[in-house]
Amino acid sequence: MSRTTRDTHASHQLVASFLTNGRVIGWLGFFLPASLLVWSLLTGSSIRGSLSEYYYTPVRDLLVGTLCAMAVFLWSYRGFSHRSDDLVADRRTGKVAGVAAVVIAFSPLRPRQDDRCTLVQCMIGSEAADVVHAIAAVVFFVSLALFSLVLLPRSAIPGPRQRARIWLYRACGTIILLAVLSIVVWKYLPPETIFALGHYKPIFWIETVAIWAYATAWTVRGRTLEALLARNPEINEPRTDSLAAAPTPAAP
């Protein structure tokens, strides 16, 4: 095998790895709320008030494991852009979202009945862990909104549907931000209002819509990259490094 052939093969492997990373991020976003909802329906258990409340159910490991998997893939995300400042922003935002996902997983909500504490709860107390969980959740969702509102549109792939994709990215980001705002507002509603509306599990559905919005944006981005590489086989390697020499499509 010649050196050129080996380099081409290695480049295609890198492209496949890059695209798989993006696809998995999207898949996990769709999977997490759906799997928790399916568990509730199959077992006849009531839907919990939020995704985080499933920590105190038999599907705790599924919740924690999925969040940790999301954290790994977000941390390892390299970005796709011809501008080094965009790449830095992609990587830093991915890392912030990844760390927030881990904190959410290991600093759970304050238990309502169970007296046993997790490691974090035993170290800093249940109330403090609850506050850390809430802050991490806000950071996580805001980071995902930043990807959809700013980072993905800035490095959108040129093509006949570029404007539609940018609109979709920004719509997804807006949905995520509105979800965060709704959750914050919910915390300050009068107790009687929360009690009256709590039966409909609004926070669970708001969080689900927000995560599915982010998953949609990432899935569309991944499919667009696949289509680009199929049309332009000479683009062997997405530029994931500010020093990369391989050609990449220009951002809008």
mmCIF file of C-alpha atoms in Angstrom:
data_model
loop_
_atom_site.group_PDB
_atom_site.id
_atom_site.type_symbol
_atom_site.label_atom_id
_atom_site.label_comp_id
_atom_site.label_asym_id
_atom_site.label_seq_id
_atom_site.Cartn_x
_atom_site.Cartn_y
_atom_site.Cartn_z
ATOM 1 C CA MET A 1 0.000 0.000 0.000
ATOM 2 C CA SER A 2 1.457 3.358 -1.053
ATOM 3 C CA ARG A 3 1.862 6.248 1.318
ATOM 4 C CA THR A 4 -0.840 8.226 -0.525
ATOM 5 C CA THR A 5 -3.267 5.337 -0.207
ATOM 6 C CA ARG A 6 -2.479 4.966 3.492
ATOM 7 C CA ASP A 7 -2.979 8.700 4.065
ATOM 8 C CA THR A 8 -6.285 8.652 2.226
ATOM 9 C CA HIS A 9 -7.440 5.616 4.195
ATOM 10 C CA ALA A 10 -6.445 7.286 7.467
ATOM 11 C CA SER A 11 -8.258 10.479 6.463
ATOM 12 C CA HIS A 12 -11.445 8.568 5.684
ATOM 13 C CA GLN A 13 -11.198 6.863 9.076
ATOM 14 C CA LEU A 14 -10.896 10.270 10.747
ATOM 15 C CA VAL A 15 -13.927 11.536 8.832
ATOM 16 C CA ALA A 16 -15.923 8.465 9.862
ATOM 17 C CA SER A 17 -14.899 8.975 13.486
ATOM 18 C CA PHE A 18 -15.823 12.672 13.368
ATOM 19 C CA LEU A 19 -19.249 11.987 11.873
ATOM 20 C CA THR A 20 -19.918 9.149 14.304
ATOM 21 C CA ASN A 21 -19.184 11.496 17.199
ATOM 22 C CA GLY A 22 -21.790 13.970 15.974
ATOM 23 C CA ARG A 23 -24.362 11.269 15.246
ATOM 24 C CA VAL A 24 -23.996 9.713 18.695
ATOM 25 C CA ILE A 25 -24.504 13.096 20.371
ATOM 26 C CA GLY A 26 -27.804 13.410 18.525
ATOM 27 C CA TRP A 27 -28.873 9.806 19.136
ATOM 28 C CA LEU A 28 -28.277 10.071 22.866
ATOM 29 C CA GLY A 29 -30.400 13.210 22.992
ATOM 30 C CA PHE A 30 -33.344 11.391 21.436
ATOM 31 C CA PHE A 31 -32.755 8.241 23.479
ATOM 32 C CA LEU A 32 -32.656 9.629 27.018
ATOM 33 C CA PRO A 33 -36.177 11.104 27.405
ATOM 34 C CA ALA A 34 -37.724 8.397 25.210
ATOM 35 C CA SER A 35 -36.233 5.555 27.264
ATOM 36 C CA LEU A 36 -37.422 7.055 30.568
ATOM 37 C CA LEU A 37 -40.892 7.621 29.154
ATOM 38 C CA VAL A 38 -41.073 4.058 27.802
ATOM 39 C CA TRP A 39 -40.064 2.679 31.212
ATOM 40 C CA SER A 40 -42.889 4.609 32.871
ATOM 41 C CA LEU A 41 -45.432 3.390 30.323
ATOM 42 C CA LEU A 42 -44.316 -0.245 30.396
ATOM 43 C CA THR A 43 -44.261 -0.467 34.178
ATOM 44 C CA GLY A 44 -47.439 1.518 34.728
ATOM 45 C CA SER A 45 -45.454 3.975 36.813
ATOM 46 C CA SER A 46 -46.383 7.639 36.704
ATOM 47 C CA ILE A 47 -44.219 9.989 34.673
ATOM 48 C CA ARG A 48 -41.856 11.803 37.015
ATOM 49 C CA GLY A 49 -41.875 15.553 37.451
ATOM 50 C CA SER A 50 -38.584 15.935 35.572
ATOM 51 C CA LEU A 51 -35.941 13.841 33.879
ATOM 52 C CA SER A 52 -33.727 14.226 36.945
ATOM 53 C CA GLU A 53 -36.349 12.679 39.226
ATOM 54 C CA TYR A 54 -35.813 9.351 37.492
ATOM 55 C CA TYR A 55 -32.591 9.149 39.508
ATOM 56 C CA TYR A 56 -34.661 7.719 42.343
ATOM 57 C CA THR A 57 -36.206 4.958 40.204
ATOM 58 C CA PRO A 58 -34.905 1.586 38.926
ATOM 59 C CA VAL A 59 -33.716 3.310 35.718
ATOM 60 C CA ARG A 60 -31.162 5.391 37.622
ATOM 61 C CA ASP A 61 -28.277 3.628 35.888
ATOM 62 C CA LEU A 62 -29.801 4.375 32.485
ATOM 63 C CA LEU A 63 -30.074 8.070 33.330
ATOM 64 C CA VAL A 64 -26.553 8.361 34.753
ATOM 65 C CA GLY A 65 -24.994 6.220 32.025
ATOM 66 C CA THR A 66 -26.580 8.191 29.202
ATOM 67 C CA LEU A 67 -25.561 11.509 30.735
ATOM 68 C CA CYS A 68 -21.986 10.277 31.118
ATOM 69 C CA ALA A 69 -21.944 9.047 27.517
ATOM 70 C CA MET A 70 -23.192 12.437 26.343
ATOM 71 C CA ALA A 71 -20.475 14.063 28.429
ATOM 72 C CA VAL A 72 -17.739 11.962 26.807
ATOM 73 C CA PHE A 73 -18.850 12.726 23.267
ATOM 74 C CA LEU A 74 -19.383 16.422 23.965
ATOM 75 C CA TRP A 75 -15.953 16.657 25.615
ATOM 76 C CA SER A 76 -14.309 14.991 22.611
ATOM 77 C CA TYR A 77 -16.145 17.088 20.002
ATOM 78 C CA ARG A 78 -13.566 18.770 17.764
ATOM 79 C CA GLY A 79 -15.702 21.163 15.757
ATOM 80 C CA PHE A 80 -16.010 21.701 11.999
ATOM 81 C CA SER A 81 -15.046 25.102 10.613
ATOM 82 C CA HIS A 82 -12.395 26.845 8.524
ATOM 83 C CA ARG A 83 -11.909 29.494 11.223
ATOM 84 C CA SER A 84 -9.735 28.699 14.210
ATOM 85 C CA ASP A 85 -11.749 30.929 16.571
ATOM 86 C CA ASP A 86 -14.900 28.952 15.747
ATOM 87 C CA LEU A 87 -13.076 25.705 16.442
ATOM 88 C CA VAL A 88 -11.940 26.972 19.821
ATOM 89 C CA ALA A 89 -15.493 28.058 20.651
ATOM 90 C CA ASP A 90 -16.869 24.657 19.552
ATOM 91 C CA ARG A 91 -14.396 22.757 21.694
ATOM 92 C CA ARG A 92 -14.787 24.922 24.776
ATOM 93 C CA THR A 93 -18.568 24.877 24.607
ATOM 94 C CA GLY A 94 -18.533 21.098 24.154
ATOM 95 C CA LYS A 95 -16.285 20.690 27.174
ATOM 96 C CA VAL A 96 -18.454 22.966 29.337
ATOM 97 C CA ALA A 97 -21.571 21.018 28.324
ATOM 98 C CA GLY A 98 -19.767 17.737 28.995
ATOM 99 C CA VAL A 99 -18.674 18.747 32.484
ATOM 100 C CA ALA A 100 -22.192 20.017 33.249
ATOM 101 C CA ALA A 101 -23.668 16.669 32.149
ATOM 102 C CA VAL A 102 -21.372 14.801 34.562
ATOM 103 C CA VAL A 103 -22.285 17.142 37.411
ATOM 104 C CA ILE A 104 -25.986 16.615 36.686
ATOM 105 C CA ALA A 105 -25.471 12.853 36.821
ATOM 106 C CA PHE A 106 -23.509 12.726 40.081
ATOM 107 C CA SER A 107 -25.091 15.618 41.970
ATOM 108 C CA PRO A 108 -28.762 14.574 41.950
ATOM 109 C CA LEU A 109 -31.843 16.357 43.167
ATOM 110 C CA ARG A 110 -32.604 16.338 46.874
ATOM 111 C CA PRO A 111 -34.442 13.071 47.695
ATOM 112 C CA ARG A 112 -37.993 13.388 48.904
ATOM 113 C CA GLN A 113 -38.152 10.250 51.026
ATOM 114 C CA ASP A 114 -34.958 8.194 50.729
ATOM 115 C CA ASP A 115 -32.641 8.978 53.652
ATOM 116 C CA ARG A 116 -29.585 7.478 51.971
ATOM 117 C CA CYS A 117 -27.211 9.968 50.393
ATOM 118 C CA THR A 118 -25.012 9.767 47.337
ATOM 119 C CA LEU A 119 -21.295 10.528 47.541
ATOM 120 C CA VAL A 120 -21.774 14.184 46.584
ATOM 121 C CA GLN A 121 -24.770 14.571 48.891
ATOM 122 C CA CYS A 122 -22.836 13.076 51.788
ATOM 123 C CA MET A 123 -19.891 15.405 51.117
ATOM 124 C CA ILE A 124 -21.700 18.741 50.690
ATOM 125 C CA GLY A 125 -25.225 17.992 51.891
ATOM 126 C CA SER A 126 -28.435 17.259 50.009
ATOM 127 C CA GLU A 127 -29.533 20.883 49.765
ATOM 128 C CA ALA A 128 -26.175 22.056 48.394
ATOM 129 C CA ALA A 129 -26.111 19.157 45.927
ATOM 130 C CA ASP A 130 -29.595 20.146 44.782
ATOM 131 C CA VAL A 131 -28.380 23.699 44.074
ATOM 132 C CA VAL A 132 -25.316 22.396 42.215
ATOM 133 C CA HIS A 133 -27.585 20.137 40.163
ATOM 134 C CA ALA A 134 -29.824 23.059 39.188
ATOM 135 C CA ILE A 135 -26.878 25.264 38.198
ATOM 136 C CA ALA A 136 -25.313 22.454 36.155
ATOM 137 C CA ALA A 137 -28.628 21.861 34.375
ATOM 138 C CA VAL A 138 -28.870 25.524 33.394
ATOM 139 C CA VAL A 139 -25.249 25.533 32.166
ATOM 140 C CA PHE A 140 -25.873 22.340 30.190
ATOM 141 C CA PHE A 141 -28.967 23.632 28.409
ATOM 142 C CA VAL A 142 -27.483 27.077 27.768
ATOM 143 C CA SER A 143 -24.399 25.433 26.227
ATOM 144 C CA LEU A 144 -26.618 23.378 23.923
ATOM 145 C CA ALA A 145 -28.540 26.526 23.006
ATOM 146 C CA LEU A 146 -25.251 28.285 22.205
ATOM 147 C CA PHE A 147 -24.348 25.496 19.794
ATOM 148 C CA SER A 148 -27.679 25.789 17.985
ATOM 149 C CA LEU A 149 -28.030 29.569 18.030
ATOM 150 C CA VAL A 150 -24.461 30.604 17.245
ATOM 151 C CA LEU A 151 -21.883 27.907 16.555
ATOM 152 C CA LEU A 152 -23.730 25.629 14.140
ATOM 153 C CA PRO A 153 -25.115 28.528 12.038
ATOM 154 C CA ARG A 154 -21.669 30.189 11.829
ATOM 155 C CA SER A 155 -20.156 27.050 10.314
ATOM 156 C CA ALA A 156 -23.225 26.018 8.313
ATOM 157 C CA ILE A 157 -22.450 23.961 5.207
ATOM 158 C CA PRO A 158 -23.034 25.909 1.960
ATOM 159 C CA GLY A 159 -25.704 24.501 -0.294
ATOM 160 C CA PRO A 160 -29.213 24.987 -1.661
ATOM 161 C CA ARG A 161 -30.780 24.475 1.782
ATOM 162 C CA GLN A 162 -28.252 26.419 3.805
ATOM 163 C CA ARG A 163 -30.735 29.120 4.856
ATOM 164 C CA ALA A 164 -33.289 26.504 5.914
ATOM 165 C CA ARG A 165 -30.698 24.692 8.017
ATOM 166 C CA ILE A 166 -29.572 27.908 9.682
ATOM 167 C CA TRP A 167 -33.214 28.703 10.457
ATOM 168 C CA LEU A 168 -33.668 25.239 11.934
ATOM 169 C CA TYR A 169 -30.521 25.515 14.069
ATOM 170 C CA ARG A 170 -31.655 28.856 15.466
ATOM 171 C CA ALA A 171 -35.202 27.611 16.018
ATOM 172 C CA CYS A 172 -33.832 24.692 18.028
ATOM 173 C CA GLY A 173 -31.627 27.038 20.050
ATOM 174 C CA THR A 174 -34.573 29.343 20.740
ATOM 175 C CA ILE A 175 -36.653 26.396 21.924
ATOM 176 C CA ILE A 176 -33.887 25.393 24.343
ATOM 177 C CA LEU A 177 -33.574 28.921 25.752
ATOM 178 C CA LEU A 178 -37.339 29.215 26.142
ATOM 179 C CA ALA A 179 -37.294 25.887 27.964
ATOM 180 C CA VAL A 180 -34.658 27.150 30.398
ATOM 181 C CA LEU A 181 -36.641 30.339 30.960
ATOM 182 C CA SER A 182 -39.833 28.350 31.528
ATOM 183 C CA ILE A 183 -38.155 26.149 34.129
ATOM 184 C CA VAL A 184 -36.803 29.201 35.973
ATOM 185 C CA VAL A 185 -40.233 30.849 35.933
ATOM 186 C CA TRP A 186 -41.807 27.617 37.190
ATOM 187 C CA LYS A 187 -39.647 27.731 40.314
ATOM 188 C CA TYR A 188 -41.151 31.099 41.274
ATOM 189 C CA LEU A 189 -44.808 30.365 40.571
ATOM 190 C CA PRO A 190 -47.226 30.399 43.526
ATOM 191 C CA PRO A 191 -47.421 27.023 45.289
ATOM 192 C CA GLU A 192 -51.100 26.628 44.431
ATOM 193 C CA THR A 193 -50.317 27.073 40.717
ATOM 194 C CA ILE A 194 -47.515 24.534 40.866
ATOM 195 C CA PHE A 195 -49.801 22.100 42.653
ATOM 196 C CA ALA A 196 -52.582 22.590 40.084
ATOM 197 C CA LEU A 197 -50.315 22.170 37.048
ATOM 198 C CA GLY A 198 -47.973 19.563 38.513
ATOM 199 C CA HIS A 199 -50.309 16.763 37.499
ATOM 200 C CA TYR A 200 -49.393 17.416 33.839
ATOM 201 C CA LYS A 201 -45.631 17.080 34.501
ATOM 202 C CA PRO A 202 -44.724 20.298 32.657
ATOM 203 C CA ILE A 203 -41.024 20.241 33.563
ATOM 204 C CA PHE A 204 -40.586 16.704 32.232
ATOM 205 C CA TRP A 205 -42.100 17.681 28.886
ATOM 206 C CA ILE A 206 -40.238 20.990 28.708
ATOM 207 C CA GLU A 207 -36.913 19.234 29.318
ATOM 208 C CA THR A 208 -37.812 16.543 26.795
ATOM 209 C CA VAL A 209 -38.632 19.097 24.085
ATOM 210 C CA ALA A 210 -35.396 20.977 24.808
ATOM 211 C CA ILE A 211 -33.217 17.864 24.541
ATOM 212 C CA TRP A 212 -34.997 16.702 21.394
ATOM 213 C CA ALA A 213 -34.481 20.164 19.883
ATOM 214 C CA TYR A 214 -30.742 19.926 20.474
ATOM 215 C CA ALA A 215 -30.705 16.355 19.125
ATOM 216 C CA THR A 216 -32.524 17.506 15.985
ATOM 217 C CA ALA A 217 -29.965 20.235 15.321
ATOM 218 C CA TRP A 218 -27.047 17.819 15.708
ATOM 219 C CA THR A 219 -28.707 15.166 13.563
ATOM 220 C CA VAL A 220 -29.340 17.609 10.719
ATOM 221 C CA ARG A 221 -25.754 18.842 10.970
ATOM 222 C CA GLY A 222 -24.418 15.275 10.766
ATOM 223 C CA ARG A 223 -26.525 14.380 7.745
ATOM 224 C CA THR A 224 -25.467 17.581 5.995
ATOM 225 C CA LEU A 225 -21.803 16.729 6.515
ATOM 226 C CA GLU A 226 -22.360 13.226 5.185
ATOM 227 C CA ALA A 227 -24.046 14.621 2.069
ATOM 228 C CA LEU A 228 -21.217 17.119 1.574
ATOM 229 C CA LEU A 229 -18.550 14.434 1.741
ATOM 230 C CA ALA A 230 -20.540 12.217 -0.617
ATOM 231 C CA ARG A 231 -20.680 15.030 -3.183
ATOM 232 C CA ASN A 232 -17.057 16.070 -2.664
ATOM 233 C CA PRO A 233 -14.887 13.004 -2.039
ATOM 234 C CA GLU A 234 -11.779 15.167 -2.301
ATOM 235 C CA ILE A 235 -12.680 16.647 1.098
ATOM 236 C CA ASN A 236 -11.082 13.812 2.997
ATOM 237 C CA GLU A 237 -10.778 15.429 6.365
ATOM 238 C CA PRO A 238 -12.909 17.999 8.191
ATOM 239 C CA ARG A 239 -10.760 20.757 9.526
ATOM 240 C CA THR A 240 -10.664 20.097 13.226
ATOM 241 C CA ASP A 241 -7.406 21.842 13.895
ATOM 242 C CA SER A 242 -6.373 25.426 13.291
ATOM 243 C CA LEU A 243 -3.230 24.186 11.548
ATOM 244 C CA ALA A 244 -4.987 21.671 9.301
ATOM 245 C CA ALA A 245 -4.232 22.004 5.640
ATOM 246 C CA ALA A 246 -7.096 19.988 4.179
ATOM 247 C CA PRO A 247 -9.687 22.098 2.274
ATOM 248 C CA THR A 248 -13.037 22.678 3.934
ATOM 249 C CA PRO A 249 -16.215 24.472 2.899
ATOM 250 C CA ALA A 250 -16.417 28.157 3.705
ATOM 251 C CA ALA A 251 -18.742 29.236 6.461
ATOM 252 C CA PRO A 252 -21.503 31.704 5.572
#
